[in-house]
């Protein structure tokens, strides 16, 4: 009870920050930029936040983080518009929306489809924010007991979830994690000060910075993927008009399907907290479960409203869930959360339980801003969906050079370093190739952010254990977490065995 | 697609080998005077990368030849290739000619060559983009961007 009261008290302090005119202005600005980024297929939420990271230094850090987070929330909303109206997902987490949103729009109900999706997002985010308020402080208080071995174990858990729970090849996931961690070792050694992997070059001494690498991988890489398909693309003309009737019907449909919304939201939040997952799988799981337990599964894919509510509430809630481990443990739950974590480092903060408890105004200002950003996004979406949809009509040949220049400048502005410009280009091409070959980029981004912390915690643990890794298994919390991590790492190897056992049982049963 | 898989994984093997070489130079022992030596982490990460890349190559070699290719068709390849080429040229121009000239030239080349835009869009975008970035970065955010070699001789950017 005491913890709950303290959380509510801190939330009030947070609202004191988030409700200042400057904060509201930057939340609105962030939401608008996020919506634009979400609508544009060539620029994802991760690259959008990374791109505007350098600009957030120009305002007080409390406002800067609220601004960056608002871009993320805006991007989560923005993907809805293009998915429903044009069947083009602005963001990967909006793909599941196409299944029913687009057929519904084609049937002549775009307004209802959009309003149902927007209200699902709103509900998903409000419930997620409430869970965050209730859960964050107890988690942070528990995590205060963690030393280097426990923190190292948590990092391993974060990496293992990508391997165990991620889709696609586990080998590629592990390779991307190792590559991301290796990139963070370039430069001066944190303990001895020796140059590592620099090969005598001054350029490499400063190491690879997170922002140009992320902007390249997620921004330029996506532009190149889009370049394959975008030339000559023709959009169908579906009007994005919404009236009061659509708002009312959207809200009513959400109320009538409240259990689907609650299921999608709570499931999405839980999935979002796990580092290997995020909003995209949450939206598919939400859609899949809603279909599986529906009384009319055959209607799915034909334009049913449940097919819009379930994935959207799950995706929005998962996006928010990915912030919970970031602020309480210093572990980002998604690539975009990893970029937000890079911003925290930039502000001179060390994300984790100590930051959560000591930087009350900063952290709770961010949490309080979730409620405000959500309301702002909903209002902008309901009022400005036609204008946002019009962005898609800007010709590809005009939009692409603007985005490419912005990406390169965003990469450069972080350190005013020409090497970073080349990093954007090289990682852009690499990101494109890796995407084509289905290498997962999320573990690479998370490894880039967590690399220095992982190395520090491992080295401190080994110093504590006089060089023996046994210390990691001698302390109960780290031992339990590491065992779970090992099991998750081994899960892809065990999957074929499970399949064989299942196959052997089936003939017996039949 | 199979060849691309093998080539990319080989690239990671190359990077892994380079890392191993530097790690051995730095020392890979877990017990040094200040704890683990500077190359300890790099060595094990390099080993992990090598093993994973080797598995991917092995899988690639064993994979049957399929119709699936890296690019959907020739147009797709050219689309991505041209955008990558112009982006690379933009970075090069930024280094050689400074930011603003690079933005101006890149914007014109892209909208004319790949965008197939009309002349007023081409000129309009080039001017607006250059001016917007100049006022946004140089004047608004006070972030100095690289200038042309002629800047010292009195050229404005």
Short mmCIF file of C-alpha atoms in Angstrom, two decimals, chain A residues 136-475:
data_model
loop_
_atom_site.label_atom_id
_atom_site.label_comp_id
_atom_site.label_asym_id
_atom_site.label_seq_id
_atom_site.Cartn_x
_atom_site.Cartn_y
_atom_site.Cartn_z
CA UNK A 136 7.46 0.22 -11.94
CA UNK A 137 8.32 1.14 -8.36
CA UNK A 138 8.13 -2.41 -6.90
CA UNK A 139 10.35 -3.70 -9.73
CA UNK A 140 12.89 -0.91 -9.22
CA UNK A 141 12.95 -1.49 -5.44
CA UNK A 142 13.54 -5.21 -5.99
CA UNK A 143 16.25 -4.52 -8.59
CA UNK A 144 18.16 -2.32 -6.12
CA UNK A 145 19.56 -5.50 -4.58
CA UNK A 146 21.25 -6.39 -7.86
CA UNK A 147 25.04 -6.33 -8.10
CA UNK A 148 27.21 -6.85 -11.24
CA UNK A 149 26.54 -10.65 -11.46
CA UNK A 150 22.76 -10.11 -11.30
CA UNK A 151 22.90 -7.29 -13.83
CA UNK A 152 25.02 -9.41 -16.16
CA UNK A 153 22.49 -12.24 -15.80
CA UNK A 154 19.65 -9.83 -16.68
CA UNK A 155 21.57 -8.69 -19.79
CA UNK A 156 21.99 -12.34 -20.80
CA UNK A 157 18.26 -12.84 -20.27
CA UNK A 158 17.61 -9.89 -22.58
CA UNK A 159 19.82 -11.37 -25.31
CA UNK A 160 18.46 -14.88 -24.81
CA UNK A 161 14.84 -13.77 -25.31
CA UNK A 162 15.79 -12.64 -28.82
CA UNK A 163 17.17 -16.12 -29.50
CA UNK A 164 14.51 -18.15 -27.71
CA UNK A 165 11.39 -16.16 -28.45
CA UNK A 166 12.36 -14.32 -31.62
CA UNK A 167 11.20 -15.49 -35.00
CA UNK A 168 13.63 -16.57 -37.69
CA UNK A 169 17.04 -18.17 -37.50
CA UNK A 170 18.54 -18.43 -34.01
CA UNK A 171 22.04 -18.59 -35.58
CA UNK A 172 21.51 -15.25 -37.27
CA UNK A 173 20.12 -13.74 -34.07
CA UNK A 174 23.19 -14.86 -32.13
CA UNK A 175 25.48 -13.62 -34.88
CA UNK A 176 23.77 -10.20 -34.86
CA UNK A 177 24.06 -10.03 -31.06
CA UNK A 178 27.78 -10.90 -31.17
CA UNK A 179 28.37 -8.40 -33.99
CA UNK A 180 26.53 -5.63 -32.09
CA UNK A 181 28.53 -6.35 -28.94
CA UNK A 182 31.78 -6.42 -30.92
CA UNK A 183 31.00 -3.00 -32.40
CA UNK A 184 30.77 -1.55 -28.89
CA UNK A 185 34.27 -2.80 -28.06
CA UNK A 186 35.89 -0.68 -30.80
CA UNK A 187 37.79 2.22 -29.23
CA UNK A 188 39.48 2.61 -25.87
CA UNK A 189 39.14 -0.18 -23.32
CA UNK A 190 36.97 0.93 -20.38
CA UNK A 191 39.38 -0.46 -17.76
CA UNK A 192 42.92 -0.43 -19.16
CA UNK A 193 42.54 2.43 -21.69
CA UNK A 194 44.20 0.30 -24.41
CA UNK A 195 43.00 0.93 -27.99
CA UNK A 196 40.98 -2.09 -29.16
CA UNK A 197 40.13 -3.02 -32.76
CA UNK A 198 41.38 0.38 -33.94
CA UNK A 199 44.29 -0.94 -36.06
CA UNK A 200 46.20 2.30 -35.59
CA UNK A 201 43.43 4.45 -37.01
CA UNK A 202 42.44 7.63 -35.15
CA UNK A 203 39.00 7.38 -36.74
CA UNK A 204 38.23 4.12 -34.93
CA UNK A 205 39.49 5.45 -31.57
CA UNK A 206 36.17 7.16 -30.93
CA UNK A 207 34.34 3.92 -31.71
CA UNK A 208 31.03 3.29 -33.41
CA UNK A 209 28.28 5.54 -32.15
CA UNK A 210 24.81 4.17 -31.63
CA UNK A 211 22.97 6.94 -33.53
CA UNK A 212 24.64 6.75 -36.98
CA UNK A 213 24.60 2.95 -36.83
CA UNK A 214 20.89 2.86 -35.95
CA UNK A 215 19.98 5.59 -38.42
CA UNK A 216 21.80 3.61 -41.11
CA UNK A 217 20.41 0.18 -40.25
CA UNK A 218 16.81 1.19 -39.64
CA UNK A 219 16.59 4.36 -41.75
CA UNK A 220 18.69 4.09 -44.90
CA UNK A 221 18.29 0.30 -44.94
CA UNK A 222 14.50 0.71 -45.04
CA UNK A 223 14.78 3.38 -47.76
CA UNK A 224 16.71 0.92 -49.93
CA UNK A 225 14.18 -1.86 -49.30
CA UNK A 226 11.41 0.56 -50.28
CA UNK A 227 13.33 1.69 -53.36
CA UNK A 228 12.82 -1.81 -54.79
CA UNK A 229 9.07 -1.45 -54.74
CA UNK A 230 8.23 2.22 -54.60
CA UNK A 231 9.06 3.36 -58.11
CA UNK A 232 5.79 3.59 -59.98
CA UNK A 233 3.67 2.67 -56.98
CA UNK A 234 0.04 3.69 -57.37
CA UNK A 235 -2.19 4.21 -54.35
CA UNK A 236 -5.87 3.39 -54.36
CA UNK A 237 -8.09 6.33 -53.60
CA UNK A 238 -9.89 5.68 -50.34
CA UNK A 239 -11.08 8.81 -48.54
CA UNK A 240 -9.88 9.19 -44.96
CA UNK A 241 -12.86 11.23 -43.87
CA UNK A 242 -14.24 10.60 -40.40
CA UNK A 243 -17.38 12.05 -38.89
CA UNK A 244 -19.00 12.11 -35.47
CA UNK A 245 -20.92 8.96 -36.36
CA UNK A 246 -17.64 7.12 -36.94
CA UNK A 247 -16.26 8.30 -33.59
CA UNK A 248 -19.42 7.13 -31.82
CA UNK A 249 -19.50 3.81 -33.66
CA UNK A 250 -15.80 3.27 -33.03
CA UNK A 251 -16.20 3.81 -29.29
CA UNK A 252 -19.33 1.69 -29.19
CA UNK A 253 -17.66 -1.19 -31.03
CA UNK A 254 -14.79 -1.05 -28.56
CA UNK A 255 -17.22 -1.17 -25.63
CA UNK A 256 -19.14 -4.07 -27.17
CA UNK A 257 -15.88 -5.98 -27.57
CA UNK A 258 -14.33 -4.97 -24.28
CA UNK A 259 -13.00 -8.46 -23.53
CA UNK A 260 -11.07 -8.56 -26.78
CA UNK A 261 -9.63 -5.13 -25.97
CA UNK A 262 -8.67 -6.16 -22.45
CA UNK A 263 -7.15 -9.43 -23.72
CA UNK A 264 -5.17 -7.60 -26.43
CA UNK A 265 -3.98 -4.90 -24.07
CA UNK A 266 -2.82 -7.11 -21.20
CA UNK A 267 -1.25 -9.66 -23.53
CA UNK A 268 0.46 -6.91 -25.50
CA UNK A 269 1.93 -5.31 -22.38
CA UNK A 270 3.33 -8.62 -21.16
CA UNK A 271 4.85 -9.39 -24.59
CA UNK A 272 6.27 -5.87 -24.79
CA UNK A 273 8.11 -6.25 -21.48
CA UNK A 274 10.11 -9.19 -22.90
CA UNK A 275 13.15 -7.79 -24.72
CA UNK A 276 13.07 -10.21 -27.62
CA UNK A 277 9.57 -9.37 -28.72
CA UNK A 278 8.01 -5.89 -28.94
CA UNK A 279 4.95 -4.48 -30.70
CA UNK A 280 5.15 -6.48 -33.94
CA UNK A 281 4.79 -10.02 -32.52
CA UNK A 282 2.30 -8.67 -29.96
CA UNK A 283 0.01 -7.48 -32.75
CA UNK A 284 0.14 -10.86 -34.51
CA UNK A 285 -0.41 -12.80 -31.28
CA UNK A 286 -3.33 -10.49 -30.42
CA UNK A 287 -4.87 -11.04 -33.85
CA UNK A 288 -4.27 -14.79 -33.77
CA UNK A 289 -5.81 -15.28 -30.33
CA UNK A 290 -8.83 -13.13 -31.12
CA UNK A 291 -9.44 -15.23 -34.23
CA UNK A 292 -8.90 -18.52 -32.45
CA UNK A 293 -11.42 -17.78 -29.71
CA UNK A 294 -13.89 -15.97 -31.93
CA UNK A 295 -17.41 -17.30 -32.48
CA UNK A 296 -17.08 -16.31 -36.16
CA UNK A 297 -13.45 -17.00 -37.19
CA UNK A 298 -14.38 -17.19 -40.87
CA UNK A 299 -15.17 -13.47 -40.89
CA UNK A 300 -11.55 -12.63 -40.07
CA UNK A 301 -9.76 -11.30 -43.11
CA UNK A 302 -13.03 -10.05 -44.58
CA UNK A 303 -13.19 -6.81 -42.61
CA UNK A 304 -14.33 -7.65 -39.09
CA UNK A 305 -13.88 -5.02 -36.39
CA UNK A 306 -12.36 -7.51 -33.91
CA UNK A 307 -9.50 -7.98 -36.37
CA UNK A 308 -8.69 -4.31 -35.93
CA UNK A 309 -9.20 -3.94 -32.18
CA UNK A 310 -7.15 -6.98 -31.07
CA UNK A 311 -3.86 -6.33 -32.94
CA UNK A 312 -3.91 -2.57 -32.45
CA UNK A 313 -4.56 -2.61 -28.69
CA UNK A 314 -1.87 -5.30 -28.30
CA UNK A 315 0.72 -3.39 -30.38
CA UNK A 316 0.17 -0.10 -28.59
CA UNK A 317 0.31 -1.70 -25.16
CA UNK A 318 3.45 -3.67 -26.12
CA UNK A 319 5.20 -0.47 -27.21
CA UNK A 320 4.55 0.91 -23.77
CA UNK A 321 5.52 -2.34 -22.07
CA UNK A 322 8.97 -2.15 -23.67
CA UNK A 323 9.62 1.02 -21.65
CA UNK A 324 9.01 -0.64 -18.27
CA UNK A 325 12.25 -2.71 -18.16
CA UNK A 326 14.12 0.27 -19.59
CA UNK A 327 13.28 2.66 -16.77
CA UNK A 328 13.38 0.12 -13.97
CA UNK A 329 16.24 -2.22 -14.96
CA UNK A 330 18.06 -0.42 -17.75
CA UNK A 331 17.09 -3.10 -20.30
CA UNK A 332 15.34 -1.90 -23.46
CA UNK A 333 12.37 -4.02 -24.53
CA UNK A 334 12.51 -3.01 -28.21
CA UNK A 335 14.89 -1.34 -30.69
CA UNK A 336 13.09 1.99 -30.21
CA UNK A 337 13.42 1.64 -26.45
CA UNK A 338 17.13 1.02 -27.09
CA UNK A 339 17.35 4.40 -28.84
CA UNK A 340 15.58 6.01 -25.88
CA UNK A 341 18.17 4.35 -23.66
CA UNK A 342 20.93 5.89 -25.77
CA UNK A 343 19.27 9.26 -25.07
CA UNK A 344 19.48 8.59 -21.33
CA UNK A 345 23.23 7.96 -21.66
CA UNK A 346 23.48 11.19 -23.62
CA UNK A 347 21.84 13.08 -20.75
CA UNK A 348 24.48 11.66 -18.43
CA UNK A 349 22.11 9.18 -16.77
CA UNK A 350 22.78 5.51 -16.13
CA UNK A 351 19.46 3.69 -16.70
CA UNK A 352 18.51 1.23 -13.99
CA UNK A 353 16.85 1.03 -10.58
CA UNK A 354 19.06 3.73 -9.09
CA UNK A 355 18.09 6.20 -11.81
CA UNK A 356 14.44 5.29 -11.28
CA UNK A 357 14.60 6.03 -7.57
CA UNK A 358 16.93 9.04 -7.63
CA UNK A 359 15.68 10.90 -10.70
CA UNK A 360 12.04 11.08 -9.62
CA UNK A 361 11.08 14.14 -11.66
CA UNK A 362 12.76 12.84 -14.80
CA UNK A 363 11.33 9.31 -14.70
CA UNK A 364 7.83 10.17 -13.48
CA UNK A 365 7.65 13.11 -15.86
CA UNK A 366 8.14 10.56 -18.64
CA UNK A 367 5.50 8.22 -17.18
CA UNK A 368 2.99 11.07 -16.71
CA UNK A 369 3.64 12.25 -20.26
CA UNK A 370 2.35 8.88 -21.54
CA UNK A 371 -1.19 9.89 -20.59
CA UNK A 372 -0.84 13.31 -22.20
CA UNK A 373 0.89 12.04 -25.36
CA UNK A 374 -1.84 9.46 -25.77
CA UNK A 375 -4.61 12.06 -25.58
CA UNK A 376 -2.71 14.35 -27.99
CA UNK A 377 -2.16 11.52 -30.49
CA UNK A 378 -5.83 10.53 -30.38
CA UNK A 379 -7.01 14.11 -30.97
CA UNK A 380 -4.57 14.66 -33.85
CA UNK A 381 -5.48 11.33 -35.44
CA UNK A 382 -9.23 11.85 -35.19
CA UNK A 383 -8.98 15.40 -36.49
CA UNK A 384 -6.13 15.09 -38.95
CA UNK A 385 -6.28 11.60 -40.46
CA UNK A 386 -7.02 12.97 -43.97
CA UNK A 387 -4.03 15.34 -43.77
CA UNK A 388 -1.76 12.54 -42.52
CA UNK A 389 -2.98 10.23 -45.27
CA UNK A 390 -2.13 12.94 -47.80
CA UNK A 391 1.58 12.61 -46.89
CA UNK A 392 1.50 9.28 -48.71
CA UNK A 393 0.63 11.12 -51.88
CA UNK A 394 3.88 13.09 -51.89
CA UNK A 395 5.85 11.56 -54.79
CA UNK A 396 8.56 9.06 -53.87
CA UNK A 397 11.09 11.04 -55.89
CA UNK A 398 10.56 14.08 -53.66
CA UNK A 399 10.25 12.31 -50.33
CA UNK A 400 13.32 10.07 -50.62
CA UNK A 401 16.02 12.78 -51.02
CA UNK A 402 14.50 14.68 -48.08
CA UNK A 403 14.66 11.59 -45.86
CA UNK A 404 18.16 10.59 -47.00
CA UNK A 405 19.55 14.09 -46.32
CA UNK A 406 17.81 14.16 -42.92
CA UNK A 407 19.25 10.72 -42.05
CA UNK A 408 22.80 11.68 -42.95
CA UNK A 409 22.55 15.01 -41.09
CA UNK A 410 21.04 13.25 -38.05
CA UNK A 411 23.98 10.84 -38.03
CA UNK A 412 26.51 13.65 -38.36
CA UNK A 413 25.01 16.09 -35.85
CA UNK A 414 25.51 13.72 -32.91
CA UNK A 415 29.31 14.13 -32.79
CA UNK A 416 30.08 16.48 -35.71
CA UNK A 417 32.27 13.73 -37.13
CA UNK A 418 32.61 12.88 -40.84
CA UNK A 419 33.25 9.22 -39.99
CA UNK A 420 29.64 9.08 -38.72
CA UNK A 421 28.35 10.11 -42.15
CA UNK A 422 30.07 7.08 -43.64
CA UNK A 423 28.73 4.92 -40.82
CA UNK A 424 25.19 5.90 -41.84
CA UNK A 425 25.90 4.87 -45.43
CA UNK A 426 27.79 1.65 -44.70
CA UNK A 427 25.31 0.45 -42.09
CA UNK A 428 22.47 1.49 -44.39
CA UNK A 429 23.71 -0.84 -47.12
CA UNK A 430 24.49 -3.54 -44.56
CA UNK A 431 21.03 -3.13 -43.02
CA UNK A 432 19.44 -3.53 -46.45
CA UNK A 433 21.40 -6.71 -47.19
CA UNK A 434 20.73 -8.11 -43.72
CA UNK A 435 17.00 -7.38 -44.03
CA UNK A 436 16.87 -9.13 -47.38
CA UNK A 437 18.63 -12.17 -45.90
CA UNK A 438 16.34 -12.10 -42.85
CA UNK A 439 19.00 -11.20 -40.28
CA UNK A 440 17.17 -9.68 -37.29
CA UNK A 441 18.29 -6.10 -36.67
CA UNK A 442 16.61 -5.65 -33.26
CA UNK A 443 19.18 -7.73 -31.31
CA UNK A 444 21.98 -5.83 -33.04
CA UNK A 445 20.53 -2.49 -31.92
CA UNK A 446 19.95 -3.70 -28.36
CA UNK A 447 23.46 -5.21 -28.20
CA UNK A 448 24.89 -1.87 -29.33
CA UNK A 449 23.24 -0.10 -26.41
CA UNK A 450 23.82 -2.78 -23.80
CA UNK A 451 27.34 -3.70 -24.96
CA UNK A 452 29.33 -1.41 -22.66
CA UNK A 453 27.16 -2.27 -19.64
CA UNK A 454 27.35 -6.00 -20.33
CA UNK A 455 31.13 -5.87 -20.55
CA UNK A 456 31.44 -3.74 -17.42
CA UNK A 457 29.19 -6.07 -15.40
CA UNK A 458 30.96 -9.21 -16.63
CA UNK A 459 34.39 -7.81 -15.88
CA UNK A 460 33.35 -6.61 -12.43
CA UNK A 461 31.80 -10.02 -11.73
CA UNK A 462 35.00 -11.78 -12.80
CA UNK A 463 37.07 -9.46 -10.61
CA UNK A 464 34.74 -10.30 -7.69
CA UNK A 465 35.14 -14.01 -8.47
CA UNK A 466 38.95 -13.74 -8.95
CA UNK A 467 38.63 -14.72 -12.57
CA UNK A 468 36.16 -17.56 -11.99
CA UNK A 469 32.76 -17.38 -13.73
CA UNK A 470 31.38 -19.58 -10.91
CA UNK A 471 30.39 -16.39 -9.07
CA UNK A 472 27.57 -15.95 -11.56
CA UNK A 473 25.98 -19.16 -10.31
CA UNK A 474 26.79 -18.74 -6.62
CA UNK A 475 24.30 -15.90 -6.02
#
